[in-house]
Tab-separated table of C-alpha atoms in Angstrom:
chain	number	residue	atom	x	y	z
A	1	MET	CA	0.320	-0.134	0.353
A	2	SER	CA	3.060	2.586	1.243
A	3	SER	CA	4.329	1.492	-2.562
A	4	ILE	CA	1.348	2.801	-4.158
A	5	ILE	CA	1.109	5.560	-2.257
A	6	LEU	CA	4.356	6.829	-2.843
A	7	ALA	CA	4.827	6.090	-6.390
A	8	SER	CA	1.592	8.118	-7.194
A	9	SER	CA	2.644	10.617	-4.842
A	10	GLY	CA	4.058	14.202	-7.084
A	11	VAL	CA	7.978	13.953	-4.597
A	12	LEU	CA	8.027	10.759	-7.275
A	13	GLU	CA	5.846	11.378	-10.482
A	14	ALA	CA	6.908	15.041	-11.003
A	15	SER	CA	9.658	14.476	-12.974
A	16	GLU	CA	6.971	11.514	-16.036
A	17	GLY	CA	3.858	14.021	-15.654
A	18	MET	CA	1.522	14.002	-12.994
A	19	ALA	CA	-1.526	11.003	-12.525
A	20	GLY	CA	-2.698	9.074	-9.718
A	21	ARG	CA	-1.654	11.409	-6.820
A	22	ILE	CA	-3.461	11.083	-4.040
A	23	PHE	CA	-0.808	12.860	-1.309
A	24	GLY	CA	1.754	14.552	-1.190
A	25	LEU	CA	4.199	16.834	1.276
A	26	ASP	CA	5.265	18.642	-1.247
A	27	LEU	CA	5.408	22.446	-3.033
A	28	GLN	CA	2.287	21.297	-5.036
A	29	MET	CA	0.612	20.979	-2.061
A	30	ILE	CA	1.244	24.497	-0.770
A	31	VAL	CA	0.796	26.168	-3.670
A	32	ASP	CA	-2.559	23.905	-3.669
A	33	ALA	CA	-3.108	25.535	-0.548
A	34	GLY	CA	-1.941	29.080	-1.212
A	35	ILE	CA	-4.539	29.324	-3.946
A	36	LEU	CA	-7.375	27.457	-2.177
A	37	ALA	CA	-6.761	30.389	0.726
A	38	LEU	CA	-6.819	32.880	-1.979
A	39	ALA	CA	-10.254	31.208	-2.876
A	40	VAL	CA	-12.114	30.707	0.042
A	41	LEU	CA	-11.594	34.980	0.549
A	42	ALA	CA	-12.132	35.802	-2.547
A	43	LEU	CA	-15.631	33.276	-2.390
A	44	PHE	CA	-16.517	34.933	1.327
A	45	THR	CA	-16.086	38.851	-0.268
A	46	LEU	CA	-18.201	37.419	-3.005
A	47	LEU	CA	-20.989	35.469	-0.841
A	48	SER	CA	-20.535	38.520	1.967
A	49	TYR	CA	-21.133	41.035	-1.158
A	50	LEU	CA	-23.984	39.461	-2.768
A	51	LEU	CA	-25.842	37.261	-0.686
A	52	PHE	CA	-25.339	36.655	2.901
A	53	ASN	CA	-25.487	40.511	3.804
A	54	PRO	CA	-28.404	42.224	1.279
A	55	ALA	CA	-30.323	38.610	2.560
A	56	ARG	CA	-29.897	39.594	5.909
A	57	GLU	CA	-30.157	42.951	5.091
A	58	LEU	CA	-33.512	42.027	2.943
A	59	MET	CA	-35.213	39.966	6.755
A	60	ARG	CA	-34.533	42.250	8.497
A	61	LYS	CA	-36.248	44.658	6.768
A	62	ARG	CA	-39.164	42.173	6.522
A	63	GLN	CA	-38.454	42.052	10.666
A	64	GLU	CA	-38.956	45.558	11.220
A	65	LYS	CA	-42.423	45.500	8.373
A	66	ILE	CA	-43.691	42.874	10.126
A	67	GLN	CA	-43.274	44.412	13.890
A	68	SER	CA	-44.728	47.659	13.294
A	69	GLU	CA	-47.669	46.095	11.116
A	70	MET	CA	-47.821	44.378	14.098
A	71	ASP	CA	-47.741	46.976	16.560
A	72	SER	CA	-50.204	49.058	14.881
A	73	ALA	CA	-52.901	46.045	14.345
A	74	THR	CA	-52.442	46.282	18.121
A	75	THR	CA	-52.682	49.642	18.688
A	76	GLN	CA	-55.899	50.113	16.440
A	77	LYS	CA	-57.693	47.042	17.964
A	78	ALA	CA	-57.350	48.399	21.432
A	79	GLU	CA	-59.129	52.013	19.846
A	80	ALA	CA	-61.244	49.837	18.010
A	81	GLU	CA	-62.439	47.652	20.942
A	82	ALA	CA	-62.572	51.230	23.262
A	83	PHE	CA	-64.864	52.726	20.030
A	84	LYS	CA	-66.855	50.098	20.260
A	85	ALA	CA	-67.541	50.441	23.979
A	86	GLU	CA	-68.261	53.886	23.672
A	87	TYR	CA	-70.766	53.186	20.332
A	88	ASP	CA	-72.462	51.040	23.069
A	89	SER	CA	-72.889	52.384	26.490
A	90	LYS	CA	-74.153	55.443	23.913
A	91	LEU	CA	-75.979	52.993	21.628
A	92	LYS	CA	-78.090	51.978	25.350
A	93	GLY	CA	-78.168	55.715	26.435
A	94	VAL	CA	-79.458	55.826	23.468
A	95	ASN	CA	-82.320	53.581	23.591
A	96	LYS	CA	-82.910	54.749	27.424
A	97	GLU	CA	-83.524	58.685	26.042
A	98	ALA	CA	-85.494	57.719	23.338
A	99	GLU	CA	-87.816	55.562	25.669
A	100	GLU	CA	-87.871	58.781	27.670
A	101	ILE	CA	-88.608	61.409	25.470
A	102	LEU	CA	-91.790	58.704	23.327
A	103	SER	CA	-92.532	58.494	27.337
A	104	GLN	CA	-92.337	61.527	28.430
A	105	THR	CA	-94.527	62.743	24.907
A	106	ARG	CA	-97.394	60.519	25.545
A	107	LYS	CA	-97.536	61.697	29.372
A	108	LYS	CA	-97.555	64.993	27.384
A	109	ALA	CA	-100.259	64.140	24.497
A	110	LEU	CA	-102.038	62.449	27.114
A	111	LYS	CA	-102.347	65.661	28.859
A	112	LYS	CA	-102.993	68.065	26.050
A	113	GLU	CA	-105.802	65.233	25.181
A	114	THR	CA	-107.167	65.655	28.578
A	115	GLU	CA	-107.381	69.591	28.391
A	116	ILE	CA	-108.652	69.818	24.584
A	117	VAL	CA	-111.981	67.577	25.272
A	118	GLU	CA	-112.930	69.940	28.475
A	119	GLU	CA	-111.994	73.042	27.346
A	120	ALA	CA	-114.175	71.639	24.913
A	121	LYS	CA	-116.281	69.840	27.003
A	122	VAL	CA	-116.803	73.569	28.871
A	123	GLU	CA	-116.998	75.339	25.860
A	124	ALA	CA	-119.771	73.713	24.232
A	125	THR	CA	-122.181	73.519	27.919
A	126	ARG	CA	-121.090	77.264	27.715
A	127	ILE	CA	-122.997	77.790	23.927
A	128	ILE	CA	-125.565	75.438	24.907
A	129	ASP	CA	-126.094	77.782	27.816
A	130	ARG	CA	-125.990	80.898	26.128
A	131	ALA	CA	-128.362	79.037	23.248
A	132	ASN	CA	-130.444	78.787	25.904
A	133	LYS	CA	-130.787	81.626	27.154
A	134	GLU	CA	-130.578	83.969	23.664
A	135	ALA	CA	-133.867	81.480	23.059
A	136	GLU	CA	-135.399	81.967	27.016
A	137	LEU	CA	-135.048	85.842	26.102
A	138	GLU	CA	-136.439	84.958	22.508
A	139	LYS	CA	-139.337	83.471	23.929
A	140	SER	CA	-139.929	86.566	26.315
A	141	LYS	CA	-139.583	88.968	24.140
A	142	MET	CA	-141.749	87.222	21.825
A	143	LYS	CA	-144.327	86.629	24.322
A	144	ASP	CA	-143.902	90.493	25.205
A	145	GLU	CA	-144.532	90.988	21.805
A	146	VAL	CA	-146.963	89.441	20.800
A	147	LYS	CA	-149.119	90.679	23.628
A	148	GLN	CA	-148.925	94.020	22.989
A	149	GLU	CA	-149.930	93.091	19.302
A	150	MET	CA	-152.985	91.367	20.125
A	151	ILE	CA	-153.472	93.717	23.003
A	152	SER	CA	-153.087	96.750	20.198
A	153	VAL	CA	-155.218	94.376	17.993
A	154	ALA	CA	-158.281	94.158	20.285
A	155	SER	CA	-158.694	97.221	21.586
A	156	ILE	CA	-158.001	98.307	17.486
A	157	MET	CA	-161.240	95.716	17.271
A	158	ALA	CA	-162.907	96.816	20.543
A	159	GLY	CA	-162.480	100.276	19.479
A	160	LYS	CA	-164.210	99.925	16.080
A	161	ILE	CA	-167.133	98.174	18.055
A	162	ILE	CA	-167.731	100.237	21.087
A	163	SER	CA	-167.134	103.603	20.062
A	164	THR	CA	-170.617	103.218	18.980
A	165	SER	CA	-172.647	102.001	21.927
A	166	ILE	CA	-169.370	102.312	24.771
A	167	ASN	CA	-168.068	104.595	26.582
A	168	GLU	CA	-164.065	104.546	27.118
A	169	THR	CA	-164.536	102.887	30.984
A	170	GLU	CA	-166.822	100.374	29.904
A	171	GLN	CA	-164.526	99.468	26.733
A	172	SER	CA	-161.486	99.202	28.989
A	173	LYS	CA	-163.496	96.726	31.547
A	174	LEU	CA	-164.291	94.540	28.141
A	175	ILE	CA	-161.126	93.968	26.846
A	176	GLU	CA	-159.934	93.161	29.716
A	177	ASP	CA	-162.914	90.749	30.995
A	178	THR	CA	-162.093	89.570	26.992
A	179	LEU	CA	-157.944	88.443	27.806
A	180	LYS	CA	-158.802	87.406	30.490
A	181	GLU	CA	-161.558	84.232	29.024
A	182	MET	CA	-159.239	84.129	26.402
A	183	GLY	CA	-156.289	83.047	29.512
A	184	ASP	CA	-152.852	83.125	28.539
A	185	ASP	CA	-152.758	79.437	26.629
A	186	THR	CA	-154.290	80.818	24.531
A	187	TRP	CA	-151.776	83.677	22.436
A	188	GLN	CA	-149.077	82.071	24.447
A	189	SER	CA	-148.497	80.125	22.022
B	1	MET	CA	-2.667	-4.178	-5.504
B	2	TYR	CA	-2.622	-2.398	-8.919
B	3	GLN	CA	-2.267	-6.173	-10.366
B	4	GLY	CA	-5.448	-7.924	-7.666
B	5	MET	CA	-7.032	-5.302	-9.283
B	6	ALA	CA	-6.695	-5.636	-12.857
B	7	ALA	CA	-6.997	-9.925	-12.428
B	8	VAL	CA	-10.418	-9.198	-10.983
B	9	SER	CA	-11.729	-7.195	-13.347
B	10	GLY	CA	-9.820	-9.041	-16.189
B	11	SER	CA	-12.204	-12.458	-14.391
B	12	PHE	CA	-14.904	-9.982	-15.257
B	13	ALA	CA	-13.715	-9.273	-18.743
B	14	LYS	CA	-13.686	-13.821	-19.280
B	15	MET	CA	-17.353	-14.110	-18.265
B	16	GLY	CA	-17.713	-10.966	-20.622
B	17	MET	CA	-19.102	-8.471	-18.488
B	18	LEU	CA	-18.165	-5.208	-19.975
B	19	ARG	CA	-16.375	-3.372	-16.598
B	20	ALA	CA	-18.002	0.358	-15.820
B	21	SER	CA	-14.453	2.430	-16.322
B	22	GLN	CA	-11.769	1.014	-17.962
B	23	ASP	CA	-8.950	2.072	-15.092
B	24	VAL	CA	-9.666	2.899	-11.265
B	25	ASP	CA	-8.736	6.643	-10.947
B	26	PHE	CA	-9.103	8.052	-7.727
B	27	GLY	CA	-6.221	10.295	-8.234
B	28	ILE	CA	-5.404	13.645	-8.892
B	29	THR	CA	-4.153	13.959	-12.735
B	30	GLY	CA	-2.431	17.011	-13.322
B	31	TYR	CA	-3.259	19.373	-17.461
B	32	GLN	CA	-1.361	22.077	-17.763
B	33	GLU	CA	2.134	22.185	-15.929
B	34	TYR	CA	3.948	24.977	-15.885
B	35	THR	CA	6.590	26.306	-13.274
B	36	LEU	CA	7.386	27.860	-10.481
B	37	PHE	CA	10.156	28.546	-8.228
B	38	GLY	CA	12.229	26.350	-10.848
B	39	GLN	CA	9.689	23.697	-10.051
B	40	LYS	CA	7.895	21.508	-12.126
B	41	LEU	CA	4.046	22.315	-11.280
B	42	TYR	CA	0.743	21.191	-12.376
B	43	PHE	CA	-2.920	22.663	-13.076
B	44	THR	CA	-4.465	18.997	-11.406
B	45	THR	CA	-8.458	17.977	-11.008
B	46	THR	CA	-8.500	19.915	-7.999
B	47	HIS	CA	-8.318	23.116	-10.022
B	48	ILE	CA	-10.965	22.429	-11.498
B	49	SER	CA	-12.863	20.939	-9.293
B	50	ILE	CA	-12.272	24.339	-6.762
B	51	ILE	CA	-12.945	26.304	-10.233
B	52	ILE	CA	-16.890	24.337	-10.569
B	53	VAL	CA	-17.381	24.734	-7.614
B	54	MET	CA	-16.707	27.785	-6.925
B	55	LEU	CA	-18.741	28.933	-9.881
B	56	ALA	CA	-21.486	27.591	-9.046
B	57	LEU	CA	-21.660	29.197	-5.805
B	58	ILE	CA	-20.932	32.689	-7.772
B	59	ILE	CA	-23.559	31.621	-9.761
B	60	PHE	CA	-25.976	30.874	-7.358
B	61	ALA	CA	-25.141	33.925	-4.903
B	62	VAL	CA	-25.620	36.440	-7.984
B	63	ILE	CA	-28.308	34.974	-8.876
B	64	ALA	CA	-29.772	35.305	-5.332
B	65	ASN	CA	-28.213	39.288	-4.726
B	66	ARG	CA	-30.979	39.670	-8.404
B	67	LYS	CA	-33.830	38.450	-6.979
B	68	ILE	CA	-33.096	40.171	-2.895
B	69	LYS	CA	-32.938	43.211	-5.143
B	70	LYS	CA	-35.983	42.784	-7.448
B	71	ALA	CA	-37.521	40.973	-3.828
B	72	ASP	CA	-40.309	43.772	-1.998
B	73	PRO	CA	-40.087	43.204	2.075
B	74	ASN	CA	-44.057	43.902	1.755
B	75	LYS	CA	-44.639	40.827	-0.320
B	76	VAL	CA	-44.927	37.847	0.360
B	77	PRO	CA	-41.513	36.371	-0.839
B	78	GLY	CA	-40.865	33.297	-3.016
B	79	THR	CA	-39.955	29.572	-3.439
B	80	PHE	CA	-35.665	30.608	-4.549
B	81	LEU	CA	-36.211	33.961	-1.751
B	82	ASN	CA	-37.026	31.234	1.101
B	83	ILE	CA	-34.667	29.016	0.100
B	84	VAL	CA	-32.162	31.354	0.242
B	85	GLU	CA	-33.142	32.938	3.270
B	86	TYR	CA	-34.023	29.703	5.220
B	87	MET	CA	-30.264	29.125	4.346
B	88	VAL	CA	-28.646	32.717	5.890
B	89	GLN	CA	-30.876	32.444	8.522
B	90	ALA	CA	-30.029	28.496	9.534
B	91	ILE	CA	-25.833	29.534	8.930
B	92	ASP	CA	-26.759	32.718	11.467
B	93	ASP	CA	-28.330	30.204	13.816
B	94	LEU	CA	-25.703	28.042	14.057
B	95	THR	CA	-22.968	30.665	14.535
B	96	LEU	CA	-24.868	32.740	17.276
B	97	THR	CA	-25.540	29.748	19.762
B	98	ASN	CA	-22.137	28.545	19.323
B	99	MET	CA	-20.033	31.860	19.205
B	100	GLY	CA	-22.559	33.723	21.359
B	101	THR	CA	-24.807	37.171	20.664
B	102	LYS	CA	-22.290	38.835	21.231
B	103	HIS	CA	-19.134	37.715	19.068
B	104	GLY	CA	-21.398	34.726	16.901
B	105	ALA	CA	-22.484	37.765	13.837
B	106	LYS	CA	-19.350	38.886	12.704
B	107	PHE	CA	-18.154	35.396	11.745
B	108	SER	CA	-21.374	33.638	10.232
B	109	ASN	CA	-20.538	35.345	6.809
B	110	TYR	CA	-17.338	33.093	7.209
B	111	ILE	CA	-18.319	30.025	8.602
B	112	GLY	CA	-21.347	30.236	5.528
B	113	THR	CA	-18.828	30.318	2.801
B	114	ILE	CA	-16.971	27.895	4.398
B	115	PHE	CA	-19.843	25.281	5.036
B	116	ILE	CA	-21.341	26.159	1.914
B	117	PHE	CA	-18.255	25.109	0.066
B	118	ILE	CA	-17.330	22.186	1.819
B	119	LEU	CA	-20.895	21.061	1.021
B	120	LEU	CA	-20.570	20.607	-2.379
B	121	SER	CA	-17.620	19.874	-2.353
B	122	ASN	CA	-18.097	16.997	-0.506
B	123	ILE	CA	-20.799	16.365	-2.555
B	124	SER	CA	-19.562	17.209	-6.056
B	125	GLY	CA	-18.500	13.565	-6.306
B	126	LEU	CA	-22.652	13.265	-6.722
B	127	PHE	CA	-22.123	15.171	-10.407
B	128	GLY	CA	-18.855	13.432	-11.531
B	129	LEU	CA	-15.540	15.298	-10.117
B	130	ARG	CA	-13.163	14.088	-8.204
B	131	PRO	CA	-13.863	16.049	-4.416
B	132	PRO	CA	-11.757	19.129	-3.752
B	133	THR	CA	-11.760	18.206	-0.371
B	134	ALA	CA	-10.253	15.057	-1.178
B	135	ASP	CA	-7.078	16.822	-1.430
B	136	TYR	CA	-4.761	17.031	1.217
B	137	GLY	CA	-3.715	21.299	-0.460
B	138	THR	CA	-7.493	22.413	-0.298
B	139	THR	CA	-8.081	20.858	3.565
B	140	LEU	CA	-5.292	22.588	4.757
B	141	ALA	CA	-6.194	25.572	3.338
B	142	LEU	CA	-8.372	25.608	5.403
B	143	ALA	CA	-7.301	24.673	8.595
B	144	LEU	CA	-5.174	26.798	8.474
B	145	ILE	CA	-7.550	29.531	7.712
B	146	THR	CA	-9.394	28.996	10.549
B	147	PHE	CA	-5.830	28.253	12.824
B	148	VAL	CA	-5.336	32.047	11.661
B	149	MET	CA	-8.201	33.110	12.849
B	150	ILE	CA	-8.113	31.036	16.826
B	151	HIS	CA	-4.886	32.804	17.332
B	152	TYR	CA	-5.751	36.662	15.629
B	153	ASN	CA	-8.953	36.377	18.330
B	154	GLY	CA	-6.448	34.630	20.575
B	155	PHE	CA	-3.947	37.555	20.598
B	156	LYS	CA	-6.825	39.937	19.965
B	157	TYR	CA	-9.452	38.995	23.573
B	158	GLN	CA	-6.801	37.312	25.557
B	159	LYS	CA	-4.309	39.415	24.666
B	160	ALA	CA	-1.151	38.021	26.507
B	161	SER	CA	-2.096	35.737	28.199
B	162	HIS	CA	-2.833	33.406	24.874
B	163	VAL	CA	0.957	33.221	24.795
B	164	THR	CA	1.335	32.485	28.933
B	165	ASN	CA	-2.098	29.714	29.062
B	166	LEU	CA	0.038	27.500	27.171
B	167	PHE	CA	2.770	27.650	30.229
B	168	LYS	CA	0.197	26.429	33.073
B	169	PRO	CA	0.408	24.040	34.374
B	170	LEU	CA	4.557	23.682	33.432
B	171	LEU	CA	4.926	20.725	33.074
B	172	LEU	CA	2.335	20.606	30.167
B	173	THR	CA	3.650	23.665	28.444
B	174	PRO	CA	5.181	20.875	25.728
B	175	ILE	CA	1.429	18.998	25.258
B	176	ASN	CA	-0.055	22.337	25.119
B	177	ILE	CA	1.710	23.359	22.580
B	178	ILE	CA	1.444	20.126	20.633
B	179	GLY	CA	-2.401	20.686	20.878
B	180	GLU	CA	-1.890	24.296	19.501
B	181	ILE	CA	0.170	22.800	16.634
B	182	ALA	CA	-1.932	19.926	16.442
B	183	THR	CA	-5.067	21.447	15.382
B	184	PRO	CA	-4.750	22.310	12.327
B	185	ILE	CA	-3.399	19.422	11.327
B	186	SER	CA	-5.897	16.811	12.766
B	187	MET	CA	-8.557	19.171	11.052
B	188	SER	CA	-7.436	19.013	7.780
B	189	LEU	CA	-6.275	15.136	8.552
B	190	ARG	CA	-9.961	14.255	9.551
B	191	LEU	CA	-11.820	15.908	6.589
B	192	PHE	CA	-9.619	15.313	3.346
B	193	GLY	CA	-9.339	11.291	4.969
B	194	ASN	CA	-12.920	11.108	5.106
B	195	ILE	CA	-13.468	12.772	1.785
B	196	LEU	CA	-10.607	10.449	0.411
B	197	SER	CA	-12.080	7.444	1.523
B	198	GLY	CA	-14.879	7.416	0.183
B	199	THR	CA	-13.732	8.776	-3.491
B	200	VAL	CA	-11.016	5.302	-2.946
B	201	MET	CA	-14.075	3.586	-2.298
B	202	MET	CA	-16.340	4.769	-4.832
B	203	GLY	CA	-13.044	4.730	-7.738
B	204	LEU	CA	-12.665	0.737	-7.195
B	205	ILE	CA	-16.825	0.555	-7.752
B	206	TYR	CA	-16.718	1.622	-10.599
B	207	GLY	CA	-13.372	0.540	-11.905
B	208	LEU	CA	-13.469	-3.185	-10.590
B	209	LEU	CA	-17.406	-4.207	-10.669
B	210	PRO	CA	-19.472	-4.962	-14.172
B	211	LYS	CA	-21.285	-2.035	-15.883
B	212	ILE	CA	-24.624	-3.594	-15.150
B	213	ILE	CA	-24.193	-3.771	-11.385
B	214	THR	CA	-22.656	-0.438	-10.924
B	215	LEU	CA	-25.691	0.874	-12.393
B	216	VAL	CA	-27.722	-0.105	-9.737
B	217	TRP	CA	-25.465	-0.766	-6.626
B	218	PRO	CA	-23.507	2.409	-6.186
B	219	GLY	CA	-26.427	4.706	-5.515
B	220	PHE	CA	-26.684	3.752	-1.595
B	221	LEU	CA	-22.867	3.819	-1.646
B	222	HIS	CA	-23.135	7.600	-3.081
B	223	ALA	CA	-25.299	8.484	-0.938
B	224	TYR	CA	-24.141	7.462	2.131
B	225	PHE	CA	-20.445	8.623	1.522
B	226	ASP	CA	-21.007	11.404	-0.761
B	227	VAL	CA	-23.974	12.806	0.607
B	228	PHE	CA	-23.998	11.351	5.079
B	229	SER	CA	-20.586	11.389	5.120
B	230	GLY	CA	-19.557	14.291	3.566
B	231	ALA	CA	-22.464	16.754	4.838
B	232	ILE	CA	-21.107	15.642	8.548
B	233	GLN	CA	-17.515	16.701	8.006
B	234	THR	CA	-18.681	19.635	6.879
B	235	TYR	CA	-20.683	20.464	9.730
B	236	VAL	CA	-17.890	18.977	12.000
B	237	PHE	CA	-15.496	21.413	10.449
B	238	CYS	CA	-17.269	24.471	10.574
B	239	MET	CA	-18.284	23.134	14.549
B	240	LEU	CA	-14.506	22.589	15.195
B	241	THR	CA	-13.862	25.656	13.660
B	242	MET	CA	-16.874	27.634	15.239
B	243	VAL	CA	-15.616	26.031	18.892
B	244	PHE	CA	-11.702	26.619	18.354
B	245	ILE	CA	-12.312	30.255	18.074
B	246	SER	CA	-14.918	31.065	20.706
B	247	ASN	CA	-12.657	29.577	23.079
B	248	THR	CA	-10.432	32.495	22.878
B	249	PHE	CA	-13.537	34.756	23.597
B	250	GLU	CA	-13.472	33.666	27.557
B	251	GLU	CA	-10.830	36.055	28.843
B	252	ASP	CA	-9.544	34.564	31.519
């Protein structure tokens, strides 16, 4: 086995071209190590610049954005809840207020109604009373007028009749008698 | 051993069965020769794999970057963006959990980079590449970066006591020093050995078994060696890096 490693190592094969090299502690290895170290450093710079830093920056931005959105969502939710509570209490108050207003209005309306009805009744009785009084007045006025008329007519008639036969005293007595005979009922109706 | 393999595959060939691959190949091949410090060096399979893995990662990063630039944080992210964000979030969580919230964030980009790179390197065997982490040059470099980070942060946070701690207790000084030096070696060899073993096994399987068998059987082995073992080793490497570095934060 050791002969294979030696035979295939760079030291022995350098003179006849390199094939099947596995391990050799020689200049080739040192140069290879140097090349790879430079390559890794270059790769480190490139990957940092192209991949790691931008990706991290993007994730940081997204994280910040999500954080700010979550924060704003929390505050907005709190605000919304406060609003909701306020509106709820207001709504409850509104119902109460509305009921109060309604009941007050009903009471007022009822009161007004009774007042109006009372007034109307009073007015009606007053109108009826007045009408009655007027009718009464008219009746008595009529009574007097008719009485006067009848008196005048009777006296004219009696005058005409008696002017020829009796004097004035007899005439008046006659009229009175006549009126008494006729009675109140006769001319009042 | 090669003769043994040849004999086995030869006997399969005699039975009239075709082998999956013509030769057993799990080593690193040099494609282009160049000279540095008077030494012949090669542009190898590992380099090609590294280029492919890095290109895939960079293309992914560019696409992700475009999606992120276009994305509106006020809108719901799409599937791709979700995957990218989940990945970044998972890496951030991992570093913050292991290194603490105070210092962890600074390291998550580096840990993320090596995590993605090692993971994709380890599972690149699935796509027919030779895993770059099966080359000791790759794993040693990664472990040395970790080593440098450990001691940079050690001096930064513990100041002089980072050195004086090595001599406490005095009797254990040599062991402490060996322990410090062993850290990168053990980390690099652990990753290298695990991935190499998988690569060697898969190379042997494909090289020696008849093609008809390799259509079914290696699926399970790929799941184990490339995906399971690869993911575990990635996690272990990143975990050790984080633990070793965060040990230096304790200012005592």
